[in-house]
Short mmCIF file of C-alpha atoms and ligand atoms in Angstrom, two decimals:
data_model
loop_
_atom_site.label_atom_id
_atom_site.label_comp_id
_atom_site.label_asym_id
_atom_site.label_seq_id
_atom_site.Cartn_x
_atom_site.Cartn_y
_atom_site.Cartn_z
CA MET B 1 -38.63 -49.98 -69.44
CA SER B 2 -39.62 -48.11 -72.26
CA LEU B 3 -42.84 -47.65 -72.61
CA PRO B 4 -44.84 -46.21 -75.59
CA PRO B 5 -47.81 -44.02 -74.77
CA SER B 6 -51.63 -45.08 -73.81
CA ALA B 7 -53.37 -42.41 -73.41
CA TRP B 8 -55.13 -41.70 -76.93
CA THR B 9 -58.11 -39.89 -77.28
CA HIS B 10 -60.02 -38.93 -80.61
CA ARG B 11 -62.21 -35.99 -80.21
CA PHE B 12 -61.79 -34.74 -84.02
CA ALA B 13 -62.53 -38.73 -84.98
CA GLY B 14 -65.92 -38.58 -82.75
CA LEU B 15 -67.35 -35.90 -85.50
CA GLY B 16 -67.62 -38.86 -87.79
CA PRO B 17 -67.39 -40.15 -91.30
CA ALA B 18 -68.75 -36.87 -92.90
CA PHE B 19 -65.11 -35.13 -92.15
CA HIS B 20 -62.27 -38.07 -92.21
CA THR B 21 -61.58 -41.19 -93.86
CA GLY B 22 -60.14 -43.88 -91.72
CA LEU B 23 -56.85 -45.58 -93.50
CA ARG B 24 -53.58 -47.06 -92.09
CA PRO B 25 -49.95 -44.58 -92.79
CA THR B 26 -48.47 -46.74 -95.88
CA PRO B 27 -44.88 -48.07 -94.59
CA LEU B 28 -41.12 -46.46 -95.83
CA PRO B 29 -38.71 -48.90 -95.95
CA VAL B 30 -35.56 -48.89 -94.01
CA PRO B 31 -36.08 -46.07 -91.67
CA HIS B 32 -33.96 -43.35 -89.53
CA TRP B 33 -34.15 -40.93 -87.01
CA VAL B 34 -33.44 -37.38 -88.71
CA GLY B 35 -34.27 -34.88 -85.79
CA GLN B 36 -36.34 -35.05 -82.78
CA SER B 37 -37.82 -32.64 -80.05
CA PRO B 38 -37.17 -33.04 -76.80
CA ALA B 39 -38.69 -30.57 -75.61
CA VAL B 40 -42.17 -31.34 -77.37
CA ALA B 41 -41.75 -35.72 -76.11
CA ARG B 42 -41.80 -34.20 -72.65
CA GLU B 43 -45.47 -31.95 -73.69
CA LEU B 44 -46.43 -34.91 -74.95
CA GLY B 45 -45.29 -37.42 -71.73
CA LEU B 46 -43.21 -39.24 -73.89
CA ASP B 47 -41.08 -41.93 -72.48
CA PRO B 48 -37.37 -40.57 -73.66
CA ALA B 49 -36.24 -44.27 -73.74
CA TRP B 50 -38.91 -45.06 -75.65
CA MET B 51 -38.29 -41.90 -78.34
CA GLN B 52 -34.48 -43.42 -78.78
CA GLY B 53 -36.15 -46.86 -79.56
CA ASP B 54 -37.15 -48.70 -82.89
CA GLU B 55 -40.57 -48.80 -81.37
CA ALA B 56 -40.68 -45.02 -81.55
CA LEU B 57 -39.16 -44.87 -85.22
CA GLN B 58 -41.41 -47.17 -86.92
CA ALA B 59 -44.51 -45.50 -85.15
CA PHE B 60 -43.74 -41.82 -86.37
CA THR B 61 -42.61 -42.70 -89.54
CA GLY B 62 -46.17 -45.06 -90.42
CA ASN B 63 -44.76 -48.36 -90.21
CA THR B 64 -46.53 -49.36 -87.46
CA VAL B 65 -49.76 -48.02 -85.64
CA LEU B 66 -50.23 -48.38 -82.02
CA PRO B 67 -52.49 -49.89 -80.23
CA GLY B 68 -54.73 -46.52 -78.84
CA MET B 69 -53.92 -44.91 -82.23
CA ARG B 70 -56.76 -44.47 -85.21
CA PRO B 71 -55.08 -43.00 -88.04
CA LEU B 72 -57.20 -40.45 -90.55
CA ALA B 73 -57.28 -38.15 -93.31
CA SER B 74 -59.43 -35.10 -92.83
CA VAL B 75 -61.23 -33.53 -95.81
CA TYR B 76 -61.31 -30.02 -96.41
CA SER B 77 -61.64 -27.55 -99.38
CA GLY B 78 -59.72 -23.80 -99.91
CA HIS B 79 -58.93 -21.04 -101.91
CA GLN B 80 -55.27 -21.10 -103.42
CA PHE B 81 -54.38 -18.01 -104.59
CA GLY B 82 -57.28 -15.97 -104.60
CA HIS B 83 -59.30 -18.58 -106.38
CA TRP B 84 -61.62 -21.34 -105.14
CA ALA B 85 -59.77 -24.56 -105.26
CA GLY B 86 -62.72 -26.98 -104.19
CA GLN B 87 -62.09 -30.18 -102.35
CA LEU B 88 -58.65 -30.34 -100.98
CA GLY B 89 -57.75 -32.44 -98.08
CA ASP B 90 -54.94 -34.21 -95.91
CA GLY B 91 -53.16 -35.85 -99.04
CA ARG B 92 -50.14 -36.08 -97.35
CA ALA B 93 -50.85 -35.64 -93.56
CA ILE B 94 -52.32 -38.71 -91.34
CA LEU B 95 -54.08 -37.95 -87.52
CA LEU B 96 -53.06 -40.33 -85.49
CA GLY B 97 -55.03 -38.89 -82.71
CA GLU B 98 -54.36 -37.21 -79.27
CA LEU B 99 -52.05 -37.31 -76.55
CA PRO B 100 -52.55 -35.22 -73.41
CA GLY B 101 -50.90 -32.34 -72.90
CA PRO B 102 -50.21 -29.29 -70.56
CA GLN B 103 -52.95 -27.57 -71.82
CA GLY B 104 -55.06 -30.24 -73.20
CA PRO B 105 -55.16 -32.99 -75.95
CA LEU B 106 -52.82 -32.51 -78.12
CA GLU B 107 -53.23 -33.34 -82.21
CA ILE B 108 -50.33 -35.77 -83.24
CA GLN B 109 -50.19 -35.81 -87.41
CA LEU B 110 -47.56 -37.22 -89.55
CA LYS B 111 -46.86 -35.66 -93.11
CA GLY B 112 -45.99 -37.58 -95.61
CA ALA B 113 -47.28 -40.86 -94.74
CA GLY B 114 -48.90 -41.87 -97.71
CA LEU B 115 -51.61 -41.46 -99.73
CA THR B 116 -55.09 -40.71 -99.03
CA PRO B 117 -58.41 -40.29 -100.74
CA TYR B 118 -57.68 -36.02 -100.26
CA SER B 119 -54.12 -36.95 -102.59
CA ARG B 120 -55.32 -35.56 -105.59
CA MET B 121 -52.12 -35.36 -108.37
CA GLY B 122 -49.79 -35.89 -105.30
CA ASP B 123 -48.07 -38.87 -104.15
CA GLY B 124 -48.75 -38.55 -100.87
CA ARG B 125 -44.85 -38.09 -99.92
CA ALA B 126 -43.11 -35.21 -98.59
CA VAL B 127 -39.18 -34.71 -99.27
CA LEU B 128 -36.45 -34.50 -96.75
CA ARG B 129 -35.07 -31.22 -97.52
CA SER B 130 -38.88 -28.94 -97.10
CA SER B 131 -39.81 -31.96 -93.78
CA ILE B 132 -36.40 -30.47 -92.23
CA ARG B 133 -37.61 -26.95 -92.94
CA GLU B 134 -40.67 -27.52 -91.31
CA PHE B 135 -39.50 -29.05 -88.20
CA LEU B 136 -36.67 -26.54 -87.63
CA CYS B 137 -38.89 -23.37 -88.25
CA SER B 138 -41.72 -25.17 -85.81
CA GLU B 139 -39.51 -25.21 -83.26
CA ALA B 140 -37.99 -21.98 -84.21
CA MET B 141 -41.14 -20.07 -84.53
CA HIS B 142 -42.02 -21.65 -80.70
CA ALA B 143 -38.93 -20.19 -79.29
CA LEU B 144 -39.70 -17.19 -80.40
CA GLY B 145 -43.01 -16.66 -78.76
CA ILE B 146 -45.45 -17.19 -82.00
CA PRO B 147 -48.17 -19.47 -82.04
CA THR B 148 -47.69 -22.66 -84.52
CA SER B 149 -47.75 -26.20 -84.61
CA ARG B 150 -45.02 -28.06 -83.08
CA ALA B 151 -42.61 -30.52 -84.58
CA LEU B 152 -42.23 -33.90 -82.62
CA CYS B 153 -39.39 -35.51 -85.07
CA VAL B 154 -38.41 -35.75 -88.48
CA THR B 155 -37.84 -39.79 -89.86
CA GLY B 156 -36.02 -40.40 -92.88
CA SER B 157 -35.79 -43.36 -95.44
CA PRO B 158 -33.75 -43.65 -98.76
CA ALA B 159 -36.76 -44.74 -100.72
CA PRO B 160 -36.95 -42.43 -103.80
CA VAL B 161 -39.41 -39.18 -104.56
CA ARG B 162 -39.59 -38.01 -107.60
CA ARG B 163 -39.77 -33.78 -107.45
CA GLU B 164 -37.59 -31.37 -110.03
CA GLU B 165 -35.23 -34.23 -108.89
CA ILE B 166 -35.20 -37.12 -107.35
CA GLU B 167 -34.82 -36.96 -103.70
CA THR B 168 -35.76 -39.10 -100.97
CA ALA B 169 -38.79 -39.17 -98.57
CA ALA B 170 -39.17 -38.07 -94.91
CA VAL B 171 -41.93 -37.86 -92.32
CA VAL B 172 -42.66 -35.37 -90.02
CA THR B 173 -44.65 -35.70 -86.78
CA ARG B 174 -46.82 -32.25 -86.04
CA VAL B 175 -48.55 -31.42 -82.94
CA ALA B 176 -51.23 -29.06 -82.18
CA PRO B 177 -54.35 -28.95 -80.02
CA SER B 178 -55.94 -28.89 -83.30
CA PHE B 179 -55.21 -28.71 -87.36
CA ILE B 180 -58.56 -27.25 -88.29
CA ARG B 181 -58.28 -24.87 -90.68
CA PHE B 182 -60.27 -22.05 -92.53
CA GLY B 183 -60.51 -24.32 -95.47
CA HIS B 184 -62.65 -27.62 -92.75
CA PHE B 185 -65.16 -24.63 -92.91
CA GLU B 186 -65.66 -23.42 -96.21
CA HIS B 187 -65.05 -27.33 -97.54
CA PHE B 188 -68.80 -27.67 -95.32
CA SER B 189 -70.17 -24.48 -96.35
CA HIS B 190 -69.76 -24.21 -99.87
CA SER B 191 -70.84 -28.03 -100.78
CA GLY B 192 -73.97 -27.37 -99.04
CA GLN B 193 -73.35 -29.51 -95.95
CA HIS B 194 -74.67 -26.92 -93.31
CA GLU B 195 -75.71 -29.39 -90.23
CA GLN B 196 -71.82 -30.65 -90.35
CA LEU B 197 -70.96 -27.11 -90.39
CA ARG B 198 -72.48 -26.13 -87.30
CA THR B 199 -71.45 -29.08 -86.25
CA LEU B 200 -67.33 -28.44 -87.04
CA ALA B 201 -68.57 -24.68 -85.81
CA ASP B 202 -69.70 -25.95 -81.85
CA PHE B 203 -66.78 -28.15 -81.86
CA VAL B 204 -64.37 -25.67 -82.22
CA ILE B 205 -66.38 -23.81 -79.92
CA ASP B 206 -66.79 -25.96 -77.27
CA HIS B 207 -63.30 -27.29 -76.93
CA PHE B 208 -60.89 -24.20 -78.17
CA TYR B 209 -63.20 -20.55 -78.07
CA PRO B 210 -65.71 -21.29 -75.10
CA VAL B 211 -66.34 -17.88 -74.59
CA CYS B 212 -68.30 -17.49 -77.85
CA ARG B 213 -70.85 -19.59 -76.38
CA GLU B 214 -71.34 -17.40 -73.00
CA ALA B 215 -71.54 -14.11 -75.90
CA PRO B 216 -74.13 -12.14 -76.14
CA GLY B 217 -75.59 -12.38 -79.63
CA ASN B 218 -74.90 -15.51 -82.54
CA PRO B 219 -72.41 -17.72 -81.31
CA TYR B 220 -71.14 -18.55 -84.32
CA ALA B 221 -70.60 -14.70 -85.25
CA ALA B 222 -68.43 -14.43 -81.51
CA LEU B 223 -66.09 -17.93 -83.07
CA LEU B 224 -65.36 -15.30 -86.57
CA GLU B 225 -64.07 -12.14 -84.06
CA ALA B 226 -62.49 -14.21 -81.98
CA VAL B 227 -60.33 -16.44 -84.93
CA SER B 228 -60.01 -13.14 -86.16
CA ALA B 229 -58.47 -11.08 -83.09
CA ARG B 230 -55.64 -14.35 -83.13
CA THR B 231 -55.30 -14.15 -86.31
CA ALA B 232 -54.21 -10.18 -86.50
CA GLU B 233 -52.06 -11.28 -83.33
CA MET B 234 -50.11 -13.97 -85.10
CA VAL B 235 -49.81 -12.11 -88.34
CA ALA B 236 -48.39 -8.95 -86.27
CA GLN B 237 -45.81 -11.26 -84.74
CA TRP B 238 -45.20 -12.37 -88.27
CA GLN B 239 -44.25 -8.98 -89.60
CA ALA B 240 -42.48 -7.91 -86.94
CA VAL B 241 -39.57 -10.65 -86.68
CA GLY B 242 -39.70 -10.27 -90.57
CA PHE B 243 -41.26 -14.03 -91.27
CA CYS B 244 -43.20 -14.27 -94.57
CA HIS B 245 -45.86 -17.66 -94.53
CA GLY B 246 -45.17 -17.80 -98.57
CA VAL B 247 -48.52 -19.73 -99.15
CA MET B 248 -51.41 -18.41 -97.24
CA ASN B 249 -53.87 -20.23 -99.09
CA THR B 250 -57.47 -20.48 -96.69
CA ASP B 251 -56.28 -24.31 -96.57
CA ASN B 252 -53.04 -22.80 -94.80
CA MET B 253 -55.28 -21.16 -92.25
CA SER B 254 -55.59 -22.38 -88.86
CA ILE B 255 -58.94 -22.09 -86.78
CA LEU B 256 -56.19 -21.21 -83.92
CA GLY B 257 -54.08 -18.84 -85.12
CA LEU B 258 -51.40 -21.16 -85.40
CA THR B 259 -48.95 -20.14 -88.11
CA ILE B 260 -49.04 -24.32 -89.66
CA ASP B 261 -47.87 -26.12 -93.21
CA TYR B 262 -44.17 -24.61 -93.74
CA GLY B 263 -43.52 -24.83 -96.84
CA PRO B 264 -41.72 -22.03 -99.17
CA PHE B 265 -41.37 -19.48 -96.13
CA GLN B 266 -38.83 -17.27 -95.29
CA PHE B 267 -37.44 -14.50 -92.40
CA LEU B 268 -36.28 -11.84 -94.46
CA ASP B 269 -32.22 -11.05 -94.85
CA ALA B 270 -32.49 -7.63 -96.29
CA PHE B 271 -35.19 -5.68 -95.56
CA ASN B 272 -37.73 -5.72 -98.49
CA PRO B 273 -41.37 -4.71 -97.32
CA ALA B 274 -42.56 -6.59 -100.89
CA HIS B 275 -40.18 -9.50 -100.71
CA VAL B 276 -41.88 -12.85 -102.19
CA CYS B 277 -40.53 -15.95 -101.04
CA ASN B 278 -42.42 -17.98 -102.81
CA HIS B 279 -40.19 -18.93 -106.10
CA SER B 280 -43.83 -20.27 -107.44
CA ASP B 281 -45.87 -17.12 -106.27
CA THR B 282 -45.04 -14.61 -109.70
CA GLY B 283 -47.89 -12.24 -108.65
CA GLY B 284 -46.27 -11.73 -105.77
CA ARG B 285 -50.05 -12.22 -104.06
CA TYR B 286 -48.53 -13.13 -100.58
CA ALA B 287 -45.37 -10.65 -100.55
CA TYR B 288 -44.14 -9.87 -96.80
CA ASN B 289 -46.28 -6.46 -96.98
CA ARG B 290 -49.17 -7.76 -98.13
CA GLN B 291 -49.57 -10.74 -95.29
CA PRO B 292 -51.74 -8.22 -93.03
CA ASN B 293 -54.22 -7.42 -95.85
CA ILE B 294 -54.00 -11.33 -97.09
CA ALA B 295 -54.75 -12.24 -93.87
CA TYR B 296 -58.16 -10.49 -94.14
CA TRP B 297 -59.23 -11.46 -96.92
CA ASN B 298 -59.07 -15.20 -95.58
CA LEU B 299 -60.68 -13.90 -92.79
CA PHE B 300 -63.53 -12.64 -95.23
CA ALA B 301 -63.73 -16.61 -96.91
CA LEU B 302 -63.99 -17.70 -93.72
CA GLY B 303 -67.03 -15.50 -92.83
CA GLN B 304 -68.48 -16.21 -95.74
CA ALA B 305 -68.58 -19.94 -94.98
CA LEU B 306 -70.33 -19.33 -91.83
CA LEU B 307 -72.72 -17.03 -93.14
CA PRO B 308 -75.39 -19.97 -92.99
CA LEU B 309 -75.19 -20.60 -89.23
CA MET B 310 -75.50 -16.22 -88.49
CA ASP B 311 -78.32 -14.30 -89.03
CA ASP B 312 -77.60 -11.94 -91.68
CA GLN B 313 -74.61 -10.59 -93.63
CA GLN B 314 -74.40 -7.70 -91.52
CA GLN B 315 -73.55 -9.67 -88.90
CA ALA B 316 -70.15 -11.37 -90.42
CA LEU B 317 -68.99 -7.98 -91.54
CA ASP B 318 -69.67 -6.94 -88.01
CA ALA B 319 -67.72 -9.66 -86.69
CA LEU B 320 -64.83 -8.70 -88.73
CA GLU B 321 -64.37 -5.33 -88.70
CA PRO B 322 -62.07 -5.26 -85.44
CA TYR B 323 -59.62 -7.08 -87.43
CA LYS B 324 -58.76 -3.67 -89.19
CA ALA B 325 -57.90 -1.51 -86.25
CA LEU B 326 -56.82 -5.12 -83.78
CA MET B 327 -53.57 -5.92 -86.88
CA PRO B 328 -52.15 -2.42 -87.11
CA ALA B 329 -52.59 -1.93 -83.54
CA ALA B 330 -50.85 -5.31 -82.81
CA LEU B 331 -48.07 -4.58 -85.25
CA GLN B 332 -47.24 -0.84 -83.46
CA ARG B 333 -47.37 -2.78 -80.08
CA ARG B 334 -44.75 -5.27 -81.38
CA MET B 335 -42.69 -2.57 -83.13
CA ASN B 336 -42.46 -0.39 -80.17
CA ALA B 337 -41.15 -3.20 -78.26
CA LYS B 338 -38.54 -3.74 -80.37
CA LEU B 339 -37.35 -0.47 -80.26
CA GLY B 340 -36.94 -0.34 -76.95
CA LEU B 341 -40.35 1.44 -76.33
CA ALA B 342 -42.63 0.41 -73.59
CA ARG B 343 -46.08 2.30 -74.57
CA VAL B 344 -47.03 3.11 -78.22
CA GLU B 345 -47.79 7.14 -77.97
CA ASP B 346 -48.84 9.39 -81.36
CA GLY B 347 -46.06 9.98 -83.25
CA ASP B 348 -44.87 6.26 -83.06
CA SER B 349 -46.26 4.97 -86.66
CA GLU B 350 -44.62 8.00 -87.85
CA LEU B 351 -41.43 6.53 -86.42
CA THR B 352 -41.69 3.22 -87.42
CA ASP B 353 -42.72 3.90 -90.71
CA THR B 354 -39.53 6.39 -91.24
CA LEU B 355 -37.31 3.65 -90.40
CA MET B 356 -38.88 0.72 -92.16
CA LYS B 357 -38.51 3.81 -95.45
CA LEU B 358 -34.80 3.51 -94.83
CA MET B 359 -34.12 0.09 -94.22
CA ALA B 360 -35.88 -0.30 -97.49
CA ALA B 361 -34.12 2.30 -99.24
CA ASP B 362 -30.71 0.47 -97.87
CA ALA B 363 -31.82 -3.08 -97.57
CA VAL B 364 -30.47 -3.29 -94.69
CA ASP B 365 -30.27 -6.61 -92.82
CA PHE B 366 -33.67 -7.22 -90.82
CA THR B 367 -32.35 -9.47 -88.01
CA ILE B 368 -29.14 -8.03 -87.41
CA PHE B 369 -30.71 -4.40 -87.50
CA TRP B 370 -32.72 -5.12 -84.26
CA ARG B 371 -30.29 -6.51 -82.85
CA ARG B 372 -27.41 -4.11 -83.04
CA LEU B 373 -29.90 -1.11 -81.96
CA SER B 374 -30.44 -3.89 -78.85
CA HIS B 375 -27.26 -3.05 -78.30
CA ALA B 376 -26.82 0.81 -79.01
CA VAL B 377 -29.82 1.91 -75.54
CA VAL B 378 -26.36 1.70 -73.45
CA GLY B 379 -23.40 1.46 -76.23
CA SER B 380 -22.64 3.33 -78.94
CA LEU B 381 -24.69 3.65 -82.37
CA GLU B 382 -21.89 3.18 -84.76
CA PRO B 383 -22.49 -0.44 -85.62
CA VAL B 384 -26.42 0.20 -86.46
CA ARG B 385 -25.43 3.81 -88.32
CA ASP B 386 -22.69 1.39 -90.57
CA LEU B 387 -25.66 -0.55 -91.87
CA PHE B 388 -26.96 2.34 -93.34
CA LEU B 389 -25.70 4.21 -96.55
CA GLN B 390 -27.82 7.32 -96.20
CA ARG B 391 -26.05 8.44 -92.79
CA GLU B 392 -27.41 11.78 -92.10
CA ALA B 393 -30.96 10.46 -92.56
CA PHE B 394 -30.15 7.31 -89.66
CA ASP B 395 -29.02 10.20 -87.65
CA ALA B 396 -31.80 12.09 -87.81
CA TRP B 397 -33.91 8.86 -87.43
CA ALA B 398 -31.61 7.41 -84.02
CA ALA B 399 -32.10 11.00 -82.77
CA ARG B 400 -35.42 10.93 -82.70
CA TRP B 401 -35.55 6.97 -81.04
CA ARG B 402 -33.11 8.14 -78.32
CA ALA B 403 -35.10 11.37 -77.29
CA ARG B 404 -38.50 9.09 -77.42
CA LEU B 405 -36.79 7.00 -75.44
CA GLN B 406 -35.18 9.05 -73.07
CA ALA B 407 -38.36 11.39 -72.20
CA HIS B 408 -40.50 7.70 -70.81
CA PRO B 409 -40.35 8.51 -67.03
CA GLY B 410 -38.27 6.47 -65.29
CA PHE B 411 -35.88 5.53 -68.63
CA ASP B 412 -33.57 2.71 -67.48
CA ALA B 413 -30.89 2.07 -70.58
CA ASP B 414 -29.50 -1.11 -68.92
CA ALA B 415 -33.39 -2.51 -68.29
CA THR B 416 -34.48 -0.88 -72.18
CA GLN B 417 -31.48 -2.92 -73.61
CA ALA B 418 -32.27 -6.32 -71.82
CA GLN B 419 -35.95 -6.16 -72.59
CA MET B 420 -34.82 -5.28 -76.53
CA ARG B 421 -32.41 -8.38 -76.51
CA ARG B 422 -35.43 -10.39 -75.35
CA THR B 423 -37.81 -9.02 -78.18
CA ASN B 424 -35.15 -8.82 -81.14
CA PRO B 425 -33.55 -12.19 -81.59
CA GLN B 426 -30.39 -12.92 -82.60
CA ILE B 427 -30.68 -16.08 -84.69
CA VAL B 428 -33.43 -16.84 -87.05
CA LEU B 429 -34.12 -19.74 -89.72
CA ARG B 430 -32.82 -17.88 -92.68
CA ASN B 431 -32.59 -19.62 -95.81
CA HIS B 432 -29.39 -20.23 -96.12
CA LEU B 433 -29.03 -21.84 -92.61
CA GLY B 434 -31.50 -24.34 -92.97
CA GLU B 435 -29.67 -25.14 -96.57
CA VAL B 436 -26.78 -25.71 -95.30
CA ALA B 437 -27.99 -28.23 -92.33
CA ILE B 438 -30.26 -30.15 -95.07
CA GLN B 439 -27.40 -30.67 -97.47
CA ARG B 440 -25.34 -32.09 -94.43
CA ALA B 441 -28.54 -34.23 -93.81
CA LYS B 442 -28.46 -35.49 -97.38
CA GLN B 443 -25.31 -37.08 -96.74
CA GLY B 444 -26.33 -38.67 -93.41
CA ASP B 445 -24.23 -36.05 -91.34
CA PHE B 446 -27.44 -34.85 -88.43
CA SER B 447 -25.09 -32.79 -86.74
CA GLU B 448 -26.10 -29.56 -88.86
CA LEU B 449 -28.84 -29.83 -88.27
CA ALA B 450 -28.70 -30.60 -84.43
CA ARG B 451 -26.89 -27.50 -83.71
CA LEU B 452 -28.88 -25.24 -85.96
CA GLN B 453 -31.62 -26.43 -83.69
CA ASN B 454 -30.20 -26.18 -80.29
CA ALA B 455 -29.47 -22.64 -81.66
CA LEU B 456 -32.87 -21.99 -82.84
CA GLU B 457 -34.25 -23.06 -79.59
CA HIS B 458 -32.22 -19.87 -77.90
CA PRO B 459 -32.83 -17.25 -80.59
CA PHE B 460 -32.40 -14.60 -77.99
CA GLU B 461 -29.09 -15.86 -76.19
CA ALA B 462 -25.74 -15.06 -77.59
CA LEU B 463 -24.75 -18.83 -77.22
CA PRO B 464 -20.88 -19.72 -77.64
CA GLY B 465 -20.22 -21.71 -80.93
CA HIS B 466 -22.93 -19.98 -82.70
CA ASP B 467 -21.63 -16.73 -83.93
CA ASP B 468 -21.92 -18.07 -87.51
CA LEU B 469 -25.25 -18.65 -87.70
CA ALA B 470 -26.13 -14.64 -86.50
CA GLY B 471 -24.01 -13.45 -89.52
CA PHE B 472 -24.84 -11.88 -92.51
CA PRO B 473 -26.13 -14.36 -94.93
CA PRO B 474 -23.60 -15.18 -97.59
CA ASP B 475 -24.07 -13.97 -101.29
CA TRP B 476 -25.27 -17.21 -102.78
CA ALA B 477 -28.32 -17.07 -100.40
CA SER B 478 -30.08 -14.63 -102.90
CA GLN B 479 -29.68 -17.39 -105.20
CA ILE B 480 -32.15 -19.90 -103.12
CA GLU B 481 -35.09 -20.57 -104.98
CA ILE B 482 -37.79 -21.96 -102.38
CA SER B 483 -40.85 -23.48 -104.30
CA CYS B 484 -44.34 -24.80 -103.12
CA SER B 485 -42.22 -28.35 -104.01
CA SER B 486 -41.95 -30.32 -101.17
P1 AMP C 1 -50.12 -26.75 -99.29
O1 AMP C 1 -50.46 -25.78 -99.80
O2 AMP C 1 -48.62 -27.23 -99.54
O3 AMP C 1 -50.07 -27.28 -97.81
O4 AMP C 1 -51.04 -27.85 -100.09
C1 AMP C 1 -52.34 -28.04 -100.61
C2 AMP C 1 -52.44 -29.54 -100.47
O5 AMP C 1 -52.05 -30.29 -101.77
C3 AMP C 1 -53.46 -29.87 -99.67
O6 AMP C 1 -54.71 -30.42 -99.48
C4 AMP C 1 -51.81 -31.32 -99.35
O7 AMP C 1 -52.36 -32.35 -98.56
C5 AMP C 1 -51.48 -31.37 -101.23
N1 AMP C 1 -50.73 -32.10 -101.54
C6 AMP C 1 -49.33 -31.07 -101.22
N2 AMP C 1 -48.83 -31.96 -101.46
C7 AMP C 1 -48.50 -33.14 -101.43
C8 AMP C 1 -48.53 -35.05 -102.06
N3 AMP C 1 -46.96 -34.69 -102.13
N4 AMP C 1 -48.96 -35.97 -102.27
C9 AMP C 1 -50.61 -35.87 -101.59
N5 AMP C 1 -51.06 -34.29 -101.46
C10 AMP C 1 -50.14 -33.47 -101.76
MG1 MG C 2 -51.81 -26.90 -96.60
#
């Protein structure tokens, strides 16, 4: 017997008509499977046999609405590239409802499932290329331990979709406890719907931040502070793994501190702190090294949106203040872990700053550096040294690093090396790896996608047969242009 999920719930829908529009997804012709995450299916308690069948294929393409689903598109607004953009909303995403997960209900959302009242100039569709990137990166980030929305599956269809050229349509099924964004709050605040603003804030507190209700003082200020803390941790993790989001607009910022809306993202190849991964970001607003400050800018916009619920402006400013110390502290903790240093001590930021400057000057490959360094605790430093042009400067830095490691009471080289190997991934979703899988998928061959997915699900392990995924990027990788087109 193959059984469809039956325990659908609808907490977001319960907020009422000011928050969303109910509508059915628009069908796509002759859908086929592109990829699935069995791990996400397990979390949702989905029957593996059912997930192989046509009913699941049709449902997750948006061609049928299963009993218990209540499809809707939500309304939000936001700041895009630093400017108020007014009303946006789910222009191509459709929420189906929630299914029970291990830690509570999980929202199931189709992306690319057709026009909604919020589609503006868009066509409501997503192309295969960007859907594969979102699917792979969601699962890769999760395996790296970085808070993120998940991806259950991707389906494809031969239906043509016009971007720079004609491509084909795909639908990603995304999963998260909530897809509420900073932009949802901005929407109700800026449009003067303050009663709905309070309803939304209460909803988020009750379901996701219940401690804010007990906190002394204003619960909405407590919410802003809690969101800031989660955002600080998330961005610190991005920086530590060399992840560039690409479009940190306020409508792409999760109220739960999850990485969401994978578009023109990139994992750094050669280390360049000013790297801009989004070809459409001509001003470099969302450069790698600006992400922590941009997150603060976005939190400030959220704080502004929450002002009608606070006693005064100072309350919002006070709630935002901890981010300024939390973010660098979280990042230093992560960088120390990458270096094998269990504790943060005075002088550690100088040690990492010196290293980052050296890596930038010599355009050292970010992922390969950290992985090789992990092996140099017990083994030779030579493979790490080989990555640098300024060998003497590197030697001086490495001597300080080793001295700092060995000064740790009870230093155990093997244990440190093992810990570093669990911290510094061997495999990340580099642009060129995604590109190879996409080109093959466009020809109807999904085997490379599956192989890459498997490797990304075990980023800290040197799996046999995956060596080619862990090497330097080919020369053509730097020519890949990833833009907002998706
Ligand atoms: P993004 O920055 O890509 O997350 O998208 C910004 C806004 O544009 C959101 O409101 C999206 O729903 C909407 N959007 C993006 N692409 C499309 C599309 N092809 N059709 C309709 N809406 C879209
Ligand atoms: Mg978005």
